[in-house]
Short mmCIF file of C-alpha atoms and ligand atoms in Angstrom, two decimals:
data_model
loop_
_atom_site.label_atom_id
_atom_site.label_comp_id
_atom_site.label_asym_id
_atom_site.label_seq_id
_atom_site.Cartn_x
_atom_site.Cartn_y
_atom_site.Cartn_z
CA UNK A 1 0.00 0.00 0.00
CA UNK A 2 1.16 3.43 -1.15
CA UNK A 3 0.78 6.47 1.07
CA UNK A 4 0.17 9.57 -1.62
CA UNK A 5 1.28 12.57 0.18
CA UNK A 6 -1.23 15.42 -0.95
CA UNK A 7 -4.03 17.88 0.61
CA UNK A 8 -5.28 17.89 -2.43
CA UNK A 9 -8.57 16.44 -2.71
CA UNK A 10 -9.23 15.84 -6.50
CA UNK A 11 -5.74 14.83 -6.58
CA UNK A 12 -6.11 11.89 -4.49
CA UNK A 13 -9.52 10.82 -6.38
CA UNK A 14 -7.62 10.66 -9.21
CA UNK A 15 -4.48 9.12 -8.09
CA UNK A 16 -7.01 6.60 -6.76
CA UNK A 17 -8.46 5.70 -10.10
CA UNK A 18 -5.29 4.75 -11.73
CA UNK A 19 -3.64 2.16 -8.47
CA UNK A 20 -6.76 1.11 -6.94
CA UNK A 21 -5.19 0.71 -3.32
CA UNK A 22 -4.13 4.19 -1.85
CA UNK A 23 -4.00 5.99 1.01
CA UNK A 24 -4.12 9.73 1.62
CA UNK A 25 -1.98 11.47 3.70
CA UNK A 26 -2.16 14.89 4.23
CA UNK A 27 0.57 16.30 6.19
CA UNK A 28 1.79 18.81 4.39
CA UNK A 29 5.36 19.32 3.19
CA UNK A 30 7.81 22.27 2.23
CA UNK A 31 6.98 23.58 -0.78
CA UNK A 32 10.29 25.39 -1.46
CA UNK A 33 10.43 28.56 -4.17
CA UNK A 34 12.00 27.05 -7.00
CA UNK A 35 12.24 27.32 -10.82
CA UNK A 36 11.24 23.91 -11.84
CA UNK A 37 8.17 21.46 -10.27
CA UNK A 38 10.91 18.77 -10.37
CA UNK A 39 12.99 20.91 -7.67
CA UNK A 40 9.62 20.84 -5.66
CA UNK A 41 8.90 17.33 -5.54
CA UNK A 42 12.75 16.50 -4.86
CA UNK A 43 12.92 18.56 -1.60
CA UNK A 44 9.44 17.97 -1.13
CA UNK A 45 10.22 13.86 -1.16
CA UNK A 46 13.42 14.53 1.18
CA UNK A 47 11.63 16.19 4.10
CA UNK A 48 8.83 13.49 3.39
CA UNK A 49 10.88 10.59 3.12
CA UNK A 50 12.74 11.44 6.26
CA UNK A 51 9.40 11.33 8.23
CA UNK A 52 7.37 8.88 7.02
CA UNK A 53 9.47 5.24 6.45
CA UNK A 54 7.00 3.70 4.20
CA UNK A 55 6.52 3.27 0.94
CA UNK A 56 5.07 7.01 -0.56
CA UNK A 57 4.74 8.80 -3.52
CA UNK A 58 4.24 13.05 -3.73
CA UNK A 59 3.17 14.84 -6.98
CA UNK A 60 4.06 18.64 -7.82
CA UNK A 61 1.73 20.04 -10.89
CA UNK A 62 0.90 23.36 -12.56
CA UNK A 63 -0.63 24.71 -15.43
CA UNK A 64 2.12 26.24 -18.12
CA UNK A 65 0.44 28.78 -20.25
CA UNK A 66 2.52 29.64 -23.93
CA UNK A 67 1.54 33.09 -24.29
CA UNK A 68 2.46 34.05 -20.63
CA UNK A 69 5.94 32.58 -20.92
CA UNK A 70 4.50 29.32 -18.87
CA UNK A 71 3.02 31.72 -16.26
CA UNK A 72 1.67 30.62 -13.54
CA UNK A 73 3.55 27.17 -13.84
CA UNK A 74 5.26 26.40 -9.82
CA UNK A 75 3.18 29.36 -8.73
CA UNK A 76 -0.44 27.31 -9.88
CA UNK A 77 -1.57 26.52 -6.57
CA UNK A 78 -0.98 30.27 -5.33
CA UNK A 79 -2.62 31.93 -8.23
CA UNK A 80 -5.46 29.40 -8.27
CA UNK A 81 -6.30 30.74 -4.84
CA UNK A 82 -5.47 34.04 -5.39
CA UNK A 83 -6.66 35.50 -8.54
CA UNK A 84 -8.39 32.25 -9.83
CA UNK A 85 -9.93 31.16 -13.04
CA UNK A 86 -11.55 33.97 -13.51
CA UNK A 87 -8.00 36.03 -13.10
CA UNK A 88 -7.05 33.67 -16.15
CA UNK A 89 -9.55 34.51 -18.02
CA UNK A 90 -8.81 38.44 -17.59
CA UNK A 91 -4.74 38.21 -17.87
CA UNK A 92 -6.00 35.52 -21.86
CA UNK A 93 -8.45 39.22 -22.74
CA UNK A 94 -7.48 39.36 -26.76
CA UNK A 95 -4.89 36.73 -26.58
CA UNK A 96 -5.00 34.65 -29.95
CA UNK A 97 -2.02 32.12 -29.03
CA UNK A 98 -4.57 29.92 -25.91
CA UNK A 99 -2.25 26.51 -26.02
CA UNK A 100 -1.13 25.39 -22.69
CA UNK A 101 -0.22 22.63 -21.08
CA UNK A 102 -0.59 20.36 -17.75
CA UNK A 103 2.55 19.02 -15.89
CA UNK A 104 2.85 16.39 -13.60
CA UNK A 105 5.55 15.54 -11.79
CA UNK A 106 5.74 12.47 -9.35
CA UNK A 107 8.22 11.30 -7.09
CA UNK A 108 8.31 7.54 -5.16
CA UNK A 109 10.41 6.68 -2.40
CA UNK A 110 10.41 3.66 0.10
CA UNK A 111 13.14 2.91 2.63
CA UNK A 112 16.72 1.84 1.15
CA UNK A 113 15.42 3.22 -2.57
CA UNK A 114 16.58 6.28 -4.26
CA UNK A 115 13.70 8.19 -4.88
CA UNK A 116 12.32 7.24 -8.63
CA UNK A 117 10.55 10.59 -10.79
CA UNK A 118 8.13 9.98 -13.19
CA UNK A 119 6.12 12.76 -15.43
CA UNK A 120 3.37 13.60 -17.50
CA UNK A 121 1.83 16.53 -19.93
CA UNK A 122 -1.35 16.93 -21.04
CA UNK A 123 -1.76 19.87 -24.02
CA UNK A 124 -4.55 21.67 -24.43
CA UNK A 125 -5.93 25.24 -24.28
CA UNK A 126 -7.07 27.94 -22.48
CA UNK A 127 -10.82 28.42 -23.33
CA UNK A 128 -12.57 31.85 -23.20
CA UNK A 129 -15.22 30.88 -20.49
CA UNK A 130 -15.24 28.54 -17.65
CA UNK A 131 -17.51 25.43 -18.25
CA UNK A 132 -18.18 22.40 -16.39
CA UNK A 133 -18.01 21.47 -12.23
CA UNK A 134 -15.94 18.23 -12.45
CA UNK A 135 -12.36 17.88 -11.59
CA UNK A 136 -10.69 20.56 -9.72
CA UNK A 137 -8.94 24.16 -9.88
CA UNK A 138 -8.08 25.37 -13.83
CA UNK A 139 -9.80 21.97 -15.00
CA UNK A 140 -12.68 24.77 -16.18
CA UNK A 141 -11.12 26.61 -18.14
CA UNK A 142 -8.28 24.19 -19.58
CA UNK A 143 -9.69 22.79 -23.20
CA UNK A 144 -8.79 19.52 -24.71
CA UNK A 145 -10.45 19.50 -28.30
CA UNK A 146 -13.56 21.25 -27.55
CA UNK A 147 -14.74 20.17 -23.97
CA UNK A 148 -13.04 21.85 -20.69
CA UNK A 149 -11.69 19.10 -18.03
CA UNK A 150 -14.07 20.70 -16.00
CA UNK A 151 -16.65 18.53 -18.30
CA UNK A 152 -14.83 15.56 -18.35
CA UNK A 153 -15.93 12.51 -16.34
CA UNK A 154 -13.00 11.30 -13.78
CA UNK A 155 -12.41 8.15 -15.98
CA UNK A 156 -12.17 10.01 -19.00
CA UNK A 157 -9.43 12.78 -17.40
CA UNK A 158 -7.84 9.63 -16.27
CA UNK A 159 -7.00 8.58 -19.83
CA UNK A 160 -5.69 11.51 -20.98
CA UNK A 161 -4.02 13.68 -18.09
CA UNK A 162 -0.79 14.36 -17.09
CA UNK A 163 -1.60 13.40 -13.94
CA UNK A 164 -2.44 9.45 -15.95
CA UNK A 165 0.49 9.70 -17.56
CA UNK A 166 2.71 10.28 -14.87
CA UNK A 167 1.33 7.99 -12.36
CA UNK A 168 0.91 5.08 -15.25
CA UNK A 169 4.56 5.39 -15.49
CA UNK A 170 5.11 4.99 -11.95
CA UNK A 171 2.54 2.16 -11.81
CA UNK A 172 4.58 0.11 -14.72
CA UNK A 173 7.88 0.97 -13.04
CA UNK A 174 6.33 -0.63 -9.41
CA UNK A 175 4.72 -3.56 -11.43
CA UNK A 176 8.43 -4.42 -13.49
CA UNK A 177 10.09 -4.58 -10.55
P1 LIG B 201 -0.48 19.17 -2.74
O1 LIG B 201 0.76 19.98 -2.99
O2 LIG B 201 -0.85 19.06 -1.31
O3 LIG B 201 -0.45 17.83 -3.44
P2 LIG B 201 -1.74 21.31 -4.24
O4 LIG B 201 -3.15 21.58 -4.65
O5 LIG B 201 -1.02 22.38 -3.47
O6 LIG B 201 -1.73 19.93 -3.44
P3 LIG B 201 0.32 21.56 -6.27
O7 LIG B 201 1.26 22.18 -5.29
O8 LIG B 201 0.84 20.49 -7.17
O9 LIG B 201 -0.94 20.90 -5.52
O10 LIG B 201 -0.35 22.74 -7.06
C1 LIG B 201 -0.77 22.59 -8.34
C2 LIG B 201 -1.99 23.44 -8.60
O11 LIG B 201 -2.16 23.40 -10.01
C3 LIG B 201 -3.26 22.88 -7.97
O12 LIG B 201 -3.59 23.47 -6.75
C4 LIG B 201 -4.31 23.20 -9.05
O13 LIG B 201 -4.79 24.50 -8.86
C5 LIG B 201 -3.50 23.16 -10.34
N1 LIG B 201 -3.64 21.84 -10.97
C6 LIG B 201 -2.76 20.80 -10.93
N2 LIG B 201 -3.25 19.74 -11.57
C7 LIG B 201 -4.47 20.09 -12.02
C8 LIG B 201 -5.48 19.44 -12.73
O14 LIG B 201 -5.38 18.15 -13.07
N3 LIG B 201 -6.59 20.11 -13.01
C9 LIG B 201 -6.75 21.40 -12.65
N4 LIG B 201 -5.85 22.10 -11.95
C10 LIG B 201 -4.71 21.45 -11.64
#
C-alpha cells in the first residue's frame, strides 16, 4: 500500500483511479520557491521521506500557459487561490495564441530506494469561459479538443491527463520490478 502525500482532494480521487489501493496522507510538506516542479517534488520527497518510512509517492503540478511565458507554472496553486480562473480569463483578454499545457511531476520513495521521478503533460488550451463542475482548480477553463476538463468525467481525465500519464509510469515501473 502506497501512502500519496497530498491535501489535495481531487488529486487523491484521481491518483485513486489509476492504483486502486491508496492511502491519503495529508501532512503537508515544504513547498520550497523554486524554478522547476521537479525541484519541488525532490525537496518535497526529502523532508517526506525522512518522516514517514513507508513506501510514498508526492506529486508537484501546474498549469504552463505559452503566451504568458508558462506563467503561472510552480506558482499554480498560489494563483489558483489568489486571482483564480476567472483572473485567467482576464490576464487571456485578446490573446490569440490559448495553447497550454498540464505538468505532472511524481516522485516515489520507500526505505533503502533512491527516490524514482516519473512525469506527464497533457496539451490543451485555455478556453474563453469557464464550463463544467468536475475535476478541480483550472480543469474549467483548460480545453482539450472542444470540452473543458471541468466537463470531463473522472475516468475520462484519467486517460488523458498528465496526472495518468505520470502515475501510469510509476505504476509500470512498481509492477516491473
Ligand atoms: P499538494 O501539494 O498538497 O499535493 P496542491 O493543490 O497544493 O496539493 P500543487 O502544489 O501540485 O498541488 O499545485 C498545483 C496546482 O495546479 C493545484 O492546486 C491546481 O490549482 C493546479 N492543478 C494541478 N493539476 C491540475 C489538474 O489536473 N486540473 C486542474 N488544476 C490542476
Amino acid at each position: 500500500m502506497i501512502s500519496f502525500v497530498t491535501s489535495n482532494k481531487g488529486k487523491f480521487a484521481e491518483a485513486r483511479g489509476i492504483f486502486g489501493d491508496l492511502e491519503q496522507k495529508d501532512i503537508g510538506y515544504t513547498e520550497i520557491q523554486a524554478d522547476t516542479l521537479e525541484e519541488v517534488a525532490i525537496f518535497g520527497m526529502k523532508e517526506v521521506s525522512s518522516r514517514l518510512q513507508v513506501p510514498v509517492m508526492l506529486e508537484d503540478a501546474g498549469l504552463f500557459i505559452e503566451a504568458l511565458q508558462g506563467f503561472p507554472g510552480v506558482y499554480s496553486a498560489y494563483v489558483q487561490k489568489t486571482i483564480g480562473n476567472d483572473g485567467i480569463l482576464r490576464l487571456m483578454e485578446g490573446v490569440v495564441d490559448r495553447r497550454a499545457f498540464f505538468k505532472s511531476v511524481v516522485v516515489y520513495a520507500e526505505p533503502g530506494l533512491e527516490p524514482q521521478m516519473f512525469k506527464g503533460i497533457v496539451q490543451g488550451r485555455i478556453g474563453y469561459e469557464a464550463r463544467g463542475s468536475l475535476g478541480f482548480g483550472y480543469d474549467p477553463v483548460f480545453y482539450v479538443d472542444e470540452r473543458s476538463l471541468g466537463e470531463t468525467e473522472i475516468e475520462e481525465k484519467n486517460r488523458i491527463s498528465h496526472r495518468a500519464a505520470s502515475m501510469l509510469a510509476l505504476k509500470e515501473w512498481l509492477d516491473s520490478r
